[in-house]
CSV table of C-alpha atoms in Angstrom, one decimal:
chain,number,residue,atom,x,y,z
A,1,ALA,CA,179.7,30.3,276.7
A,2,GLY,CA,182.6,28.6,275.0
A,3,GLY,CA,186.1,30.0,274.7
A,4,ASN,CA,188.0,27.5,276.9
A,5,LEU,CA,191.4,26.5,275.4
A,6,VAL,CA,191.5,22.8,274.7
A,7,SER,CA,194.6,20.8,273.7
A,8,LEU,CA,194.1,18.0,271.2
A,9,TYR,CA,196.6,15.3,270.5
A,10,GLY,CA,196.9,13.0,267.5
A,11,ASP,CA,198.9,12.8,264.3
A,12,GLY,CA,198.9,14.5,260.9
A,13,PHE,CA,197.8,17.9,262.0
A,14,SER,CA,198.5,20.8,259.6
A,15,GLU,CA,197.4,24.4,258.9
A,16,GLY,CA,193.9,24.7,257.6
A,17,ILE,CA,192.5,21.9,259.8
A,18,GLN,CA,189.0,22.3,261.2
A,19,VAL,CA,187.8,21.1,264.6
A,20,TRP,CA,184.2,20.5,265.5
A,21,PHE,CA,182.7,20.1,268.9
A,22,GLY,CA,179.4,18.4,268.2
A,23,GLY,CA,177.7,20.6,265.7
A,24,ALA,CA,179.8,23.7,266.3
A,25,VAL,CA,183.0,24.6,264.7
A,26,ALA,CA,185.9,25.8,266.8
A,27,PRO,CA,186.5,29.6,266.1
A,28,THR,CA,190.3,29.3,266.7
A,29,VAL,CA,192.6,26.4,265.9
A,30,THR,CA,196.3,26.7,266.4
A,31,VAL,CA,198.6,24.0,265.1
A,32,LEU,CA,201.4,23.6,267.6
A,33,SER,CA,202.9,20.6,265.8
A,34,GLU,CA,201.9,17.6,263.7
A,35,THR,CA,200.7,15.9,266.9
A,36,GLU,CA,199.2,18.8,268.9
A,37,LEU,CA,196.4,21.4,268.4
A,38,GLN,CA,195.3,24.2,270.7
A,39,VAL,CA,191.6,25.0,270.1
A,40,ALA,CA,189.1,27.5,271.5
A,41,ALA,CA,186.0,25.5,272.3
A,42,PRO,CA,182.9,27.0,270.8
A,43,ALA,CA,179.6,27.6,272.7
A,44,ASN,CA,177.6,24.5,272.7
A,45,THR,CA,174.7,22.8,274.5
A,46,ALA,CA,175.4,21.1,277.8
A,47,GLY,CA,176.5,17.5,277.9
A,48,LEU,CA,179.0,15.2,276.2
A,49,VAL,CA,180.0,16.2,272.7
A,50,ASP,CA,182.0,14.4,270.0
A,51,ILE,CA,185.2,16.1,268.7
A,52,SER,CA,185.8,15.8,265.0
A,53,VAL,CA,189.0,16.9,263.2
A,54,ILE,CA,188.7,17.5,259.4
A,55,GLY,CA,191.9,17.8,257.5
A,56,VAL,CA,192.4,20.1,254.5
A,57,ASP,CA,192.0,17.0,252.3
A,58,GLY,CA,188.6,16.3,253.8
A,59,GLN,CA,189.6,13.3,255.8
A,60,GLN,CA,187.9,13.2,259.2
A,61,THR,CA,188.4,11.4,262.5
A,62,THR,CA,186.0,11.6,265.5
A,63,LEU,CA,186.4,10.9,269.2
A,64,GLN,CA,182.9,10.0,270.6
A,65,GLY,CA,181.9,11.9,273.7
A,66,ALA,CA,185.4,13.3,274.2
A,67,TYR,CA,184.4,16.7,275.7
A,68,THR,CA,181.9,17.7,278.4
A,69,VAL,CA,180.2,21.0,278.1
A,70,ALA,CA,179.1,22.1,281.6
A,71,ALA,CA,175.7,23.6,282.1
A,72,PRO,CA,175.6,27.0,283.8
A,73,PRO,CA,174.4,27.2,287.4
A,74,VAL,CA,170.8,28.1,287.9
A,75,LEU,CA,169.6,29.8,291.1
A,76,LEU,CA,165.9,29.4,291.9
A,77,SER,CA,165.5,30.3,295.6
A,78,LEU,CA,167.2,30.9,298.9
A,79,ALA,CA,166.3,30.5,302.6
A,80,PRO,CA,166.4,32.4,304.8
A,81,ASN,CA,166.5,35.6,302.9
A,82,SER,CA,168.1,37.8,305.7
A,83,ALA,CA,170.9,37.8,308.3
A,84,SER,CA,172.6,40.0,310.7
A,85,ALA,CA,175.3,42.3,309.3
A,86,LEU,CA,177.7,40.2,311.4
A,87,GLY,CA,176.9,37.2,309.2
A,88,GLY,CA,177.0,33.7,310.7
A,89,SER,CA,173.6,32.5,309.5
A,90,LEU,CA,173.3,29.2,307.6
A,91,VAL,CA,171.7,29.9,304.2
A,92,THR,CA,170.6,27.3,301.6
A,93,LEU,CA,170.4,28.1,297.9
A,94,SER,CA,168.3,25.8,295.6
A,95,GLY,CA,168.7,25.4,291.9
A,96,GLY,CA,170.9,23.3,289.7
A,97,SER,CA,174.3,22.7,288.1
A,98,PHE,CA,176.2,23.6,291.2
A,99,VAL,CA,179.7,22.1,291.3
A,100,GLY,CA,181.6,20.8,294.3
A,101,GLY,CA,183.1,18.4,296.6
A,102,ASP,CA,185.7,15.6,296.6
A,103,GLY,CA,188.7,18.0,296.7
A,104,GLU,CA,188.0,19.5,293.3
A,105,ALA,CA,187.2,23.2,292.6
A,106,GLN,CA,183.6,24.0,293.7
A,107,SER,CA,181.0,26.7,293.0
A,108,THR,CA,181.7,30.0,294.8
A,109,VAL,CA,178.9,32.0,296.5
A,110,LEU,CA,179.2,35.7,296.3
A,111,LEU,CA,177.0,38.3,298.1
A,112,CYS,CA,177.3,41.6,296.2
A,113,ASP,CA,176.0,45.1,296.4
A,114,ASP,CA,175.8,44.8,292.5
A,115,PHE,CA,176.8,41.5,291.0
A,116,ASN,CA,176.6,42.7,287.4
A,117,ALA,CA,179.0,45.6,288.2
A,118,ASP,CA,181.2,43.3,290.4
A,119,ALA,CA,180.7,45.9,293.2
A,120,GLY,CA,180.9,45.2,296.9
A,121,CYS,CA,181.2,41.5,296.6
A,122,VAL,CA,182.0,39.3,299.6
A,123,PRO,CA,182.6,35.6,299.1
A,124,ALA,CA,181.3,32.9,301.4
A,125,ALA,CA,184.3,31.1,302.8
A,126,PRO,CA,184.9,27.8,300.9
A,127,GLU,CA,185.3,25.9,304.2
A,128,ASP,CA,181.8,27.2,305.2
A,129,THR,CA,180.2,26.2,301.8
A,130,THR,CA,178.8,22.8,301.0
A,131,VAL,CA,177.4,21.7,297.7
A,132,GLY,CA,174.8,18.9,297.7
A,133,ALA,CA,175.8,15.6,296.0
A,134,ASP,CA,173.2,16.1,293.2
A,135,GLY,CA,174.3,19.7,292.5
A,136,THR,CA,170.9,21.2,293.3
A,137,GLU,CA,171.7,22.8,296.7
A,138,ILE,CA,174.4,24.9,298.3
A,139,SER,CA,174.5,25.7,302.0
A,140,PHE,CA,176.9,28.4,303.3
A,141,ILE,CA,177.5,30.5,306.3
A,142,ALA,CA,176.7,34.2,305.4
A,143,PRO,CA,179.8,36.3,305.7
A,144,PRO,CA,179.7,39.7,307.4
A,145,HIS,CA,178.6,42.5,305.1
A,146,THR,CA,177.4,46.1,305.4
A,147,PRO,CA,173.7,46.4,306.1
A,148,GLY,CA,171.4,46.5,303.0
A,149,THR,CA,169.9,44.4,300.3
A,150,VAL,CA,172.4,42.4,298.2
A,151,ASP,CA,172.6,40.1,295.2
A,152,VAL,CA,173.4,36.4,295.8
A,153,SER,CA,175.3,34.7,293.1
A,154,VAL,CA,176.9,31.4,292.3
A,155,VAL,CA,180.0,31.2,290.1
A,156,ASN,CA,181.1,27.8,288.9
A,157,PRO,CA,184.8,27.0,288.5
A,158,ASP,CA,184.4,27.4,284.7
A,159,GLY,CA,183.3,31.1,285.2
A,160,GLN,CA,179.6,30.5,284.4
A,161,SER,CA,177.3,32.2,286.9
A,162,ASP,CA,173.8,33.0,287.9
A,163,ALA,CA,172.4,35.5,290.4
A,164,LEU,CA,169.3,36.3,292.4
A,165,LEU,CA,169.3,40.1,292.3
A,166,GLN,CA,168.4,42.1,295.4
A,167,SER,CA,167.3,38.9,297.2
A,168,PHE,CA,169.1,38.9,300.5
A,169,VAL,CA,168.9,41.5,303.3
A,170,TYR,CA,171.7,42.2,305.8
A,171,ASN,CA,170.0,43.7,308.8
A,172,PRO,CA,171.7,46.5,310.7
A,173,LEU,CA,173.0,45.8,314.2
A,174,PRO,CA,170.9,47.1,317.1
A,175,THR,CA,172.2,50.2,318.9
A,176,LEU,CA,172.0,51.3,322.5
A,177,SER,CA,171.9,55.0,323.2
A,178,GLN,CA,170.5,55.5,326.7
A,179,VAL,CA,169.6,53.6,329.9
A,180,SER,CA,167.1,55.0,332.5
A,181,PRO,CA,167.6,55.0,335.4
A,182,ALA,CA,171.4,54.9,335.1
A,183,ILE,CA,171.8,53.9,338.8
A,184,THR,CA,170.2,51.2,340.8
A,185,SER,CA,170.7,49.4,344.1
A,186,THR,CA,173.0,46.4,344.6
A,187,LEU,CA,169.9,44.4,345.3
A,188,GLY,CA,168.7,44.6,341.7
A,189,GLY,CA,165.1,44.2,340.7
A,190,ALA,CA,164.6,47.8,339.4
A,191,SER,CA,162.9,48.3,336.1
A,192,LEU,CA,165.1,49.8,333.4
A,193,THR,CA,164.1,51.6,330.2
A,194,VAL,CA,166.6,51.0,327.4
C-alpha cells in the first residue's frame, strides 16, 4: 500500500534529492536538514528492499536490504463458522502474514456487520487472541455480538487487512415462553412441556 513515513539519516541531503525503495521512487521527500530526510514509502512488493538516495548531481548511495515491506494478511478459512450471540467460542483463522507475539503489536481480529463500511465492528480481545509462530493461524475467543451473519477480518499493525465476508454466524439465544404444567408435586418426576 505504501505511504508510511520513514526517516532517513545520512549527510549531504539537499532539495531535489530522490529516494528509491527497490525499484519504486518515493512520492514525497522532505529535507529536514543536511542529515535527515522524511520520506513517504512507495507501494512495493513484500520483502526486504534496498534504499537508494540520488542527489541532484547524480551521485548515489544505497543501503542494501534496509527496509522491510510487509505482506498484507490473507484469510483463507475459519473454523468453526458459528457461535452463540454470547460469544465465548474458540475460533481459528487460517491464512498467512498474520503478525503477533513477543510483546509487539499484533494482528487484530474484527467481527463486523459490514467490514468494508466499518459498521458494527466488534474486536476480539487482544488477551484472547493468539497468533501462531509462523503467522499462518490466529486463534481467538469470539466476543459477544448481535445475532446474524458477520464479516471476519484481520487487520495488521501496519493497517493492511483482509476479510472473509459474511462467513461467521452468531446464533440467537434460545427463549423460553411457557411451561406446562406450571405446578408439580414436591416428589418431582412429572413430565413437563417447555
